[in-house]
Amino acid sequence: MKKLPIENSHLEYKQASSSVPKDCWETVSAFANTDGGVIILGITETKRNSEFIVSGVKNGNQLKIDFLNLQNDNTFISRPVVSDKDIEIAQLEGKEIVKIHVPKAYYKDRPIYLKGNIKKTFIRDHESDRTANSERLRYFIRESDAVTDSEALPNFDMDDIDIASLQSYQVLLSQINDDSSLLTNNFEQFLNSIGLLKRDRTSSNKSWNLTKAALLLFGKNTSIKEIFPYFFLDFVIKHNSSDTDYLDRIYTSNESGHPQNIYSFFDQTFQKIRSQINNTFELNGIQRKDSGDSLLIAIREGLVNTLVHSDYAFESQIKISLFNDYIEFYNPGEMRISYERFVLGGTSEARNPNIFSVFLRAKLGEHTGSGGHRIYQTADKLKLRTPEIKSNADSTQLIIWTIPLMESVIKTIPNEWKDTYIRLSTKLVASYSDVKDLYKSSYEGHKILNAMVDAKLLTKQGKNKGTVYLLAQDAPAIRQSLNKYIRQFQTEFLNQTKRH
């Protein structure tokens, strides 16, 4: 009898015989509010050694019908999240079980809660279902609110705007569009023309008010913090992530010389990144202009992506870090689109659409949502290490590597392996005789090669004298080409589409 996998953040077992267990619904809520998961009915946990055994259900089809009927009662659960196609009746060890695939709920549909009480909202934490705290509930409510950054601020006016930031953007937009008439507008007219004012139709004079987007983009730092008390954008330059001291830093503040808002932070940060990246490419001599420009465009996409998708009401802040070999973007708020859509491109769903629109007007972002696709394409074109994107309920992290895949691997492997790796990098297929002069003895050489195989830096083929080694770049387990990465996501996406 094969041992069942242990429960985790995406798997839950429930003992069930002829009825849907009551505690099943807490897990449905938790999976839907977090990252989806599978509930398997008909599995029992033993008290003796806390292992799981297949106990089975009496009538899987009836359990499926009962589950679907219960979830359609909105006094029981706030909205249905599981479809008929998401429930599978299967056989395991000769017994019938029911697999319920709970998808992650669309951000506008969350929170998914029980018994008409929003306080009975659950989230998944490793293998446990926990009640969502007040901060998480506020986050779900903000996410489902269509108003977002277009909300008007009736008690704020042009005195809350940092004119230098606004004027800088006004000049840029005029140059980009070759339209000097934009410079003839007064600042309030200009804000209105780019959609950052909102009319108060409830007042007698129907006055125009600043929106949250206007304040975040061009506001004075002290004014922004009245609405967004945790607002803080931080950019640091370090040699390595382990360094405690930084080489340079830009952060938002009301102090002189510091950026006050999103736009001035973007402008100063990108100019600093540009100087650092250009210096890197000049020093390395790597197709200086084309490669440097391509990489800068990809990094700009990452920077804009971070600024327009951040949840500025969250208690954590935006942090961008530039190291010798990569740049890391961190922002509060999970991705609103799937990893597939980020990599393949498609319709964008910015958390702050009005802020996004301001960047689009100045041609500083991709309207079609293809910014992620451009980032991955650029890495493939320049033969850089593949970008990394991670997202959870609290935050999103994007890493764009600025060094070739080969160099990034060499940096991470033990010193005693580096000569072997560099020697093998010149060959598609190598035998022991190609590298034996690097070792003191045959025993040491084969020990190093076998260790590199175990670490999946090499693959080994053949036996005895016919043994050959393939470098990691050519090994299926390590290879990081963009085309393979996209094909993988395409397959997963199609499978998900068929299942739903």
XYZ file of C-alpha atoms in Angstrom:
500
model
C 0.000 0.000 0.000
C 1.553 3.263 -1.156
C 1.829 6.002 1.462
C -0.362 9.018 0.719
C 1.224 12.460 0.327
C 0.998 14.662 3.419
C -1.410 17.597 3.539
C -0.001 20.930 2.411
C -1.051 24.383 1.268
C -2.827 22.873 -1.768
C -4.037 19.497 -0.448
C -6.550 18.587 2.260
C -8.037 15.213 3.232
C -11.487 14.807 4.765
C -13.131 11.751 6.257
C -16.541 11.281 4.630
C -18.955 8.428 4.218
C -22.420 9.497 3.097
C -22.456 13.280 3.671
C -20.291 16.314 3.007
C -18.239 17.039 6.164
C -19.088 20.354 7.847
C -15.423 21.372 8.170
C -15.006 20.916 4.408
C -16.438 24.391 3.836
C -13.745 26.154 5.826
C -11.207 24.574 3.467
C -13.258 25.589 0.405
C -13.211 29.186 1.660
C -9.482 28.999 2.479
C -8.441 27.541 -0.882
C -10.630 29.983 -2.833
C -9.237 32.979 -0.930
C -5.598 31.896 -1.166
C -4.219 29.890 -4.079
C -6.669 27.094 -4.813
C -6.255 23.449 -3.873
C -7.706 19.938 -3.841
C -9.960 18.442 -1.173
C -10.179 14.634 -1.201
C -13.194 13.096 0.518
C -12.803 9.529 1.759
C -9.403 9.766 3.488
C -9.051 9.220 7.251
C -6.185 10.261 9.513
C -5.107 7.519 11.918
C -4.768 8.508 15.573
C -1.887 6.129 16.260
C 0.761 7.502 13.888
C -1.041 10.436 12.192
C -0.878 8.773 8.777
C -3.662 8.937 6.218
C -5.504 5.859 4.985
C -8.126 5.410 2.281
C -11.489 4.844 3.987
C -13.639 5.629 0.926
C -17.165 7.033 0.521
C -20.445 5.167 0.046
C -21.847 7.055 -2.927
C -19.491 9.503 -4.626
C -22.054 10.750 -7.126
C -24.535 11.627 -4.364
C -21.813 13.454 -2.425
C -21.041 15.463 -5.553
C -24.714 16.433 -5.965
C -25.011 17.350 -2.271
C -21.863 19.499 -2.413
C -23.058 21.437 -5.477
C -26.504 21.996 -3.955
C -25.062 23.280 -0.681
C -22.664 25.726 -2.309
C -25.504 27.262 -4.338
C -27.152 28.382 -1.072
C -25.696 31.864 -0.443
C -26.692 31.675 3.234
C -24.264 28.785 3.453
C -21.334 30.121 1.398
C -21.129 33.611 -0.135
C -20.891 32.388 -3.733
C -20.263 29.142 -5.662
C -16.600 28.579 -6.505
C -16.564 24.933 -7.648
C -18.144 23.813 -10.936
C -19.433 20.385 -11.894
C -16.250 19.783 -13.913
C -14.117 20.482 -10.831
C -15.387 17.389 -9.008
C -13.937 14.000 -9.871
C -15.101 10.606 -8.600
C -12.196 8.160 -8.595
C -11.024 4.790 -7.296
C -8.093 4.468 -4.903
C -7.020 1.145 -3.395
C -10.312 -0.337 -4.538
C -12.411 2.289 -2.753
C -14.349 5.257 -4.071
C -13.120 8.773 -3.279
C -14.205 12.265 -4.352
C -11.677 14.879 -5.506
C -12.873 18.481 -5.304
C -10.640 20.921 -7.203
C -11.198 24.344 -5.627
C -9.943 27.133 -7.920
C -8.573 30.398 -6.628
C -11.439 32.899 -6.685
C -11.274 35.901 -9.005
C -10.022 38.907 -7.038
C -13.304 40.800 -7.534
C -15.249 37.867 -6.013
C -13.269 37.638 -2.793
C -13.627 37.214 0.088
C -15.425 33.870 -0.019
C -17.010 33.515 3.423
C -19.482 31.264 5.250
C -22.983 31.612 6.736
C -23.458 35.197 5.570
C -20.773 36.420 7.967
C -17.717 38.064 6.440
C -15.820 37.362 9.656
C -16.056 33.679 8.702
C -13.532 34.215 5.906
C -10.732 31.657 5.867
C -7.272 31.600 4.290
C -4.861 28.702 3.789
C -1.680 28.714 5.874
C 0.466 25.684 5.004
C -1.753 22.708 5.903
C -4.184 24.682 8.085
C -7.294 26.807 7.517
C -7.176 30.046 9.491
C -9.668 32.855 9.995
C -8.634 35.929 8.015
C -7.553 38.817 10.237
C -8.886 42.357 9.857
C -5.984 43.461 7.629
C -6.612 40.577 5.236
C -10.336 41.378 5.115
C -9.614 45.030 4.335
C -7.284 43.863 1.564
C -9.965 41.632 0.013
C -12.478 44.479 0.142
C -10.022 46.906 -1.469
C -9.326 44.364 -4.202
C -13.004 43.920 -5.025
C -13.636 47.671 -5.148
C -13.819 48.897 -8.749
C -13.147 52.529 -7.708
C -9.474 51.939 -6.761
C -7.236 54.897 -7.616
C -10.018 56.877 -9.321
C -11.620 57.755 -5.969
C -11.987 61.509 -5.492
C -10.396 63.350 -2.556
C -12.775 66.260 -1.826
C -10.563 68.024 0.713
C -7.389 68.012 -1.382
C -6.408 70.601 -4.001
C -3.447 71.894 -6.008
C -1.683 72.927 -2.785
C -1.171 69.195 -2.206
C 0.594 68.723 -5.561
C 4.374 68.852 -5.995
C 4.469 71.185 -8.988
C 8.048 70.262 -9.959
C 7.030 66.613 -10.470
C 3.924 67.525 -12.425
C 5.796 69.989 -14.616
C 8.486 67.398 -15.370
C 5.826 64.957 -16.597
C 4.056 67.692 -18.560
C 7.273 68.478 -20.448
C 7.955 64.781 -21.103
C 4.446 64.224 -22.481
C 4.768 67.286 -24.710
C 8.068 65.990 -26.127
C 6.825 62.414 -26.589
C 3.749 63.570 -28.495
C 5.420 66.552 -30.183
C 2.569 68.680 -28.853
C 3.643 72.027 -27.388
C 0.010 72.941 -26.679
C 0.184 70.707 -23.605
C 2.520 73.273 -22.067
C -0.030 76.072 -22.421
C -2.474 74.429 -20.010
C -2.365 75.453 -16.396
C -1.588 72.579 -14.060
C -5.187 71.942 -13.040
C -6.292 71.835 -16.683
C -3.428 69.481 -17.455
C -4.397 67.080 -14.648
C -7.954 67.119 -15.961
C -6.784 66.393 -19.516
C -4.942 63.245 -18.394
C -7.879 61.955 -16.360
C -6.624 62.665 -12.855
C -9.458 64.949 -11.704
C -12.975 63.827 -10.882
C -16.089 65.992 -10.805
C -18.171 66.077 -7.638
C -21.678 66.002 -9.095
C -23.252 66.063 -5.638
C -22.037 69.615 -4.904
C -23.838 72.698 -6.113
C -20.870 73.985 -8.141
C -19.912 70.512 -9.454
C -16.266 71.139 -8.540
C -13.333 69.052 -9.787
C -11.357 67.118 -7.176
C -7.986 65.392 -7.146
C -8.146 61.613 -7.394
C -6.036 59.182 -5.382
C -4.020 58.557 -8.551
C -3.214 62.267 -8.887
C -2.055 62.443 -5.283
C 0.079 59.284 -5.485
C 1.662 60.245 -8.797
C 2.353 63.945 -8.244
C 1.470 64.765 -4.640
C 3.604 66.187 -1.879
C 4.926 63.440 0.364
C 3.253 64.787 3.513
C -0.100 65.010 1.706
C 0.188 61.469 0.329
C 0.797 60.104 3.822
C -2.442 61.613 5.073
C -4.299 59.104 2.869
C -1.633 56.389 2.556
C 0.246 56.391 5.896
C 2.567 53.537 4.862
C 3.621 55.136 1.567
C 7.361 54.617 1.104
C 9.250 53.766 -2.090
C 12.824 52.585 -1.664
C 15.630 51.871 -4.161
C 19.065 50.637 -3.083
C 22.255 49.637 -4.882
C 24.444 46.946 -3.330
C 27.157 44.618 -4.566
C 25.402 41.552 -3.147
C 22.154 40.809 -1.338
C 24.110 39.811 1.794
C 25.758 43.246 2.101
C 24.555 45.323 5.042
C 25.708 48.647 3.580
C 24.368 50.117 0.356
C 26.364 51.970 -2.311
C 23.553 54.357 -3.207
C 19.929 54.890 -2.237
C 16.824 56.749 -3.427
C 13.693 56.899 -1.300
C 10.561 59.002 -1.024
C 10.594 61.739 1.581
C 9.575 65.353 2.123
C 13.264 66.231 2.509
C 14.913 68.385 -0.139
C 16.408 66.436 -3.039
C 14.327 63.319 -2.400
C 11.472 62.189 -4.646
C 8.093 63.098 -3.173
C 5.802 60.759 -5.081
C 5.525 57.874 -7.567
C 6.486 59.813 -10.684
C 9.528 61.578 -9.246
C 10.669 58.273 -7.697
C 10.316 56.547 -11.067
C 12.241 59.294 -12.836
C 15.166 59.388 -10.392
C 15.335 55.612 -9.972
C 15.283 54.818 -13.672
C 17.986 57.404 -14.412
C 20.165 55.842 -11.728
C 19.525 52.321 -13.072
C 20.315 53.539 -16.605
C 23.731 54.817 -15.507
C 24.523 51.566 -13.687
C 23.436 49.276 -16.546
C 25.249 51.330 -19.191
C 28.435 51.177 -17.135
C 28.083 47.400 -16.805
C 27.736 46.897 -20.532
C 30.608 49.279 -21.326
C 32.874 47.414 -18.921
C 31.891 44.011 -20.222
C 31.885 45.075 -23.857
C 28.755 43.039 -24.603
C 27.124 44.422 -27.790
C 27.084 47.658 -25.856
C 24.253 49.687 -27.354
C 21.749 47.070 -28.486
C 22.096 44.821 -25.448
C 22.152 47.694 -22.961
C 19.074 49.344 -24.490
C 17.132 46.078 -24.664
C 17.874 45.257 -21.063
C 16.962 48.771 -19.935
C 13.571 48.526 -21.624
C 12.913 45.215 -19.840
C 13.977 46.706 -16.501
C 11.772 49.749 -17.123
C 8.842 47.364 -17.656
C 9.642 45.746 -14.326
C 9.795 49.124 -12.590
C 6.504 50.337 -14.075
C 4.895 46.978 -13.330
C 5.869 47.311 -9.671
C 4.542 50.863 -9.340
C 1.171 50.345 -11.066
C 0.354 47.008 -9.401
C 1.254 47.901 -5.830
C -1.325 48.078 -3.031
C -0.413 51.429 -1.476
C -2.750 50.918 1.482
C -0.815 47.828 2.594
C 1.450 48.053 5.642
C 4.534 46.911 3.703
C 6.261 49.067 1.086
C 7.806 48.926 -2.366
C 11.484 48.007 -2.409
C 13.733 47.789 -5.459
C 17.281 46.476 -5.122
C 20.024 46.525 -7.757
C 22.859 44.041 -7.236
C 25.874 43.111 -9.359
C 24.007 40.332 -11.142
C 20.271 41.061 -10.879
C 17.615 43.605 -9.993
C 14.793 42.684 -7.641
C 11.374 44.370 -7.589
C 9.136 43.878 -4.549
C 5.663 45.335 -4.061
C 2.780 44.687 -1.655
C -0.215 43.013 -3.301
C -0.485 39.744 -5.211
C -0.530 39.455 -8.994
C -4.009 39.869 -10.463
C -3.183 37.737 -13.473
C -1.813 34.215 -13.758
C 1.850 33.424 -14.320
C 0.867 32.174 -17.781
C -0.628 35.506 -18.768
C 2.343 37.380 -17.363
C 4.830 35.352 -19.409
C 2.739 34.992 -22.584
C 1.246 38.496 -22.573
C -2.395 39.485 -22.787
C -4.867 41.863 -21.208
C -3.410 43.691 -18.231
C -5.353 44.179 -15.000
C -3.536 46.955 -13.195
C -4.413 47.430 -9.552
C -4.144 51.185 -10.205
C -5.446 51.719 -13.766
C -5.259 55.528 -13.673
C -1.640 55.444 -12.577
C -0.987 52.908 -15.343
C -2.667 55.222 -17.862
C -0.274 58.053 -16.990
C 2.714 55.819 -17.742
C 1.103 54.597 -20.963
C 0.534 58.150 -22.193
C 4.258 58.767 -21.921
C 5.015 55.415 -23.628
C 6.573 54.072 -20.450
C 4.569 50.845 -20.361
C 2.932 48.158 -22.497
C -0.816 48.728 -23.049
C -1.542 45.164 -24.146
C -0.182 43.645 -20.954
C 2.850 42.337 -22.811
C 5.379 43.825 -20.398
C 6.052 40.449 -18.794
C 6.401 38.815 -22.204
C 8.927 41.481 -23.212
C 10.941 40.864 -20.031
C 11.202 37.116 -20.745
C 11.894 37.642 -24.456
C 14.715 40.054 -23.661
C 16.325 37.567 -21.276
C 16.193 34.904 -24.001
C 17.538 37.255 -26.683
C 20.498 38.329 -24.526
C 21.030 34.768 -23.215
C 20.537 35.956 -19.643
C 19.377 33.809 -16.795
C 15.576 33.403 -16.908
C 13.631 36.015 -14.884
C 11.791 34.839 -11.779
C 8.300 35.930 -10.716
C 6.733 34.922 -7.398
C 3.471 36.053 -5.863
C 1.461 35.243 -2.766
C -1.453 36.796 -0.916
C 0.737 39.610 0.440
C 3.284 40.515 -2.201
C 4.847 40.085 -5.627
C 8.552 39.682 -6.343
C 10.179 39.937 -9.770
C 13.869 39.255 -10.424
C 15.500 40.286 -13.703
C 19.020 38.937 -14.131
C 21.628 41.170 -15.737
C 24.249 38.479 -16.335
C 24.367 35.497 -18.724
C 23.042 32.130 -17.569
C 26.542 30.649 -17.687
C 27.967 33.368 -15.445
C 25.096 33.093 -12.961
C 25.623 29.328 -12.629
C 29.383 29.706 -12.163
C 28.777 32.211 -9.356
C 26.675 29.726 -7.407
C 28.745 26.538 -7.712
C 31.641 25.497 -5.409
C 35.102 26.692 -6.406
C 36.388 23.133 -6.986
C 33.745 22.657 -9.715
C 34.299 25.905 -11.627
C 37.225 24.823 -13.828
C 35.297 21.702 -14.843
C 32.188 23.698 -15.653
C 34.112 26.282 -17.711
C 35.980 23.548 -19.636
C 32.740 21.674 -20.395
C 31.034 24.901 -21.489
C 33.145 24.866 -24.677
C 31.753 21.462 -25.700
C 28.297 20.070 -26.383
C 29.291 16.583 -25.228
C 32.454 15.724 -23.283
C 34.133 12.588 -22.010
C 36.340 12.183 -18.946
C 39.480 12.482 -21.110
C 38.473 16.063 -22.014
C 38.806 17.228 -18.393
C 41.067 14.683 -16.669
C 44.064 17.072 -16.598
C 42.116 19.271 -14.155
C 42.305 16.674 -11.365
C 45.018 15.206 -9.171
C 43.659 11.694 -9.650
C 40.992 9.734 -11.496
C 39.188 9.205 -8.183
C 38.992 12.959 -7.505
C 37.888 13.669 -11.079
C 35.059 11.146 -11.121
C 33.971 12.236 -7.644
C 33.621 15.860 -8.820
C 31.812 14.889 -12.018
C 29.380 12.643 -10.150
C 28.704 15.366 -7.597
C 27.921 17.797 -10.428
C 25.559 15.219 -11.925
C 23.810 14.849 -8.549
C 23.485 18.646 -8.378
C 21.935 18.568 -11.886
C 24.634 20.799 -13.320
C 25.540 17.956 -15.689
C 23.753 14.960 -17.150
C 25.523 11.660 -17.582
C 24.971 9.269 -20.490
C 26.462 5.897 -21.380
C 28.498 3.455 -19.287
C 32.151 2.753 -18.510
C 34.451 4.054 -21.278
C 31.424 5.227 -23.269
C 30.326 7.674 -20.523
C 29.807 11.256 -21.697
C 28.652 14.435 -19.922
C 26.300 17.172 -21.091
C 26.465 20.664 -19.652
C 23.536 21.992 -17.643
C 22.410 24.255 -20.484
C 21.827 21.138 -22.572
C 20.295 19.096 -19.745
C 16.476 18.964 -19.731
C 16.315 19.419 -15.951
C 18.249 22.696 -15.969
C 17.758 24.230 -19.391
C 16.160 27.651 -19.157
C 15.331 28.700 -22.675
C 12.348 31.036 -22.972
C 10.687 28.970 -25.679
C 10.597 25.910 -23.447
C 9.357 28.034 -20.553
C 6.502 29.418 -22.649
C 5.586 26.007 -24.054
C 5.371 24.677 -20.506
C 2.958 27.426 -19.498
C 0.936 27.007 -22.677
C 0.463 23.308 -21.913
C -0.525 23.977 -18.297
C -2.907 26.737 -19.350
C -4.598 24.540 -21.971
C -4.965 21.711 -19.454
C -6.552 24.064 -16.942
C -8.901 25.403 -19.599
C -10.014 21.882 -20.554
C -10.537 20.943 -16.911
C -12.688 23.995 -16.207
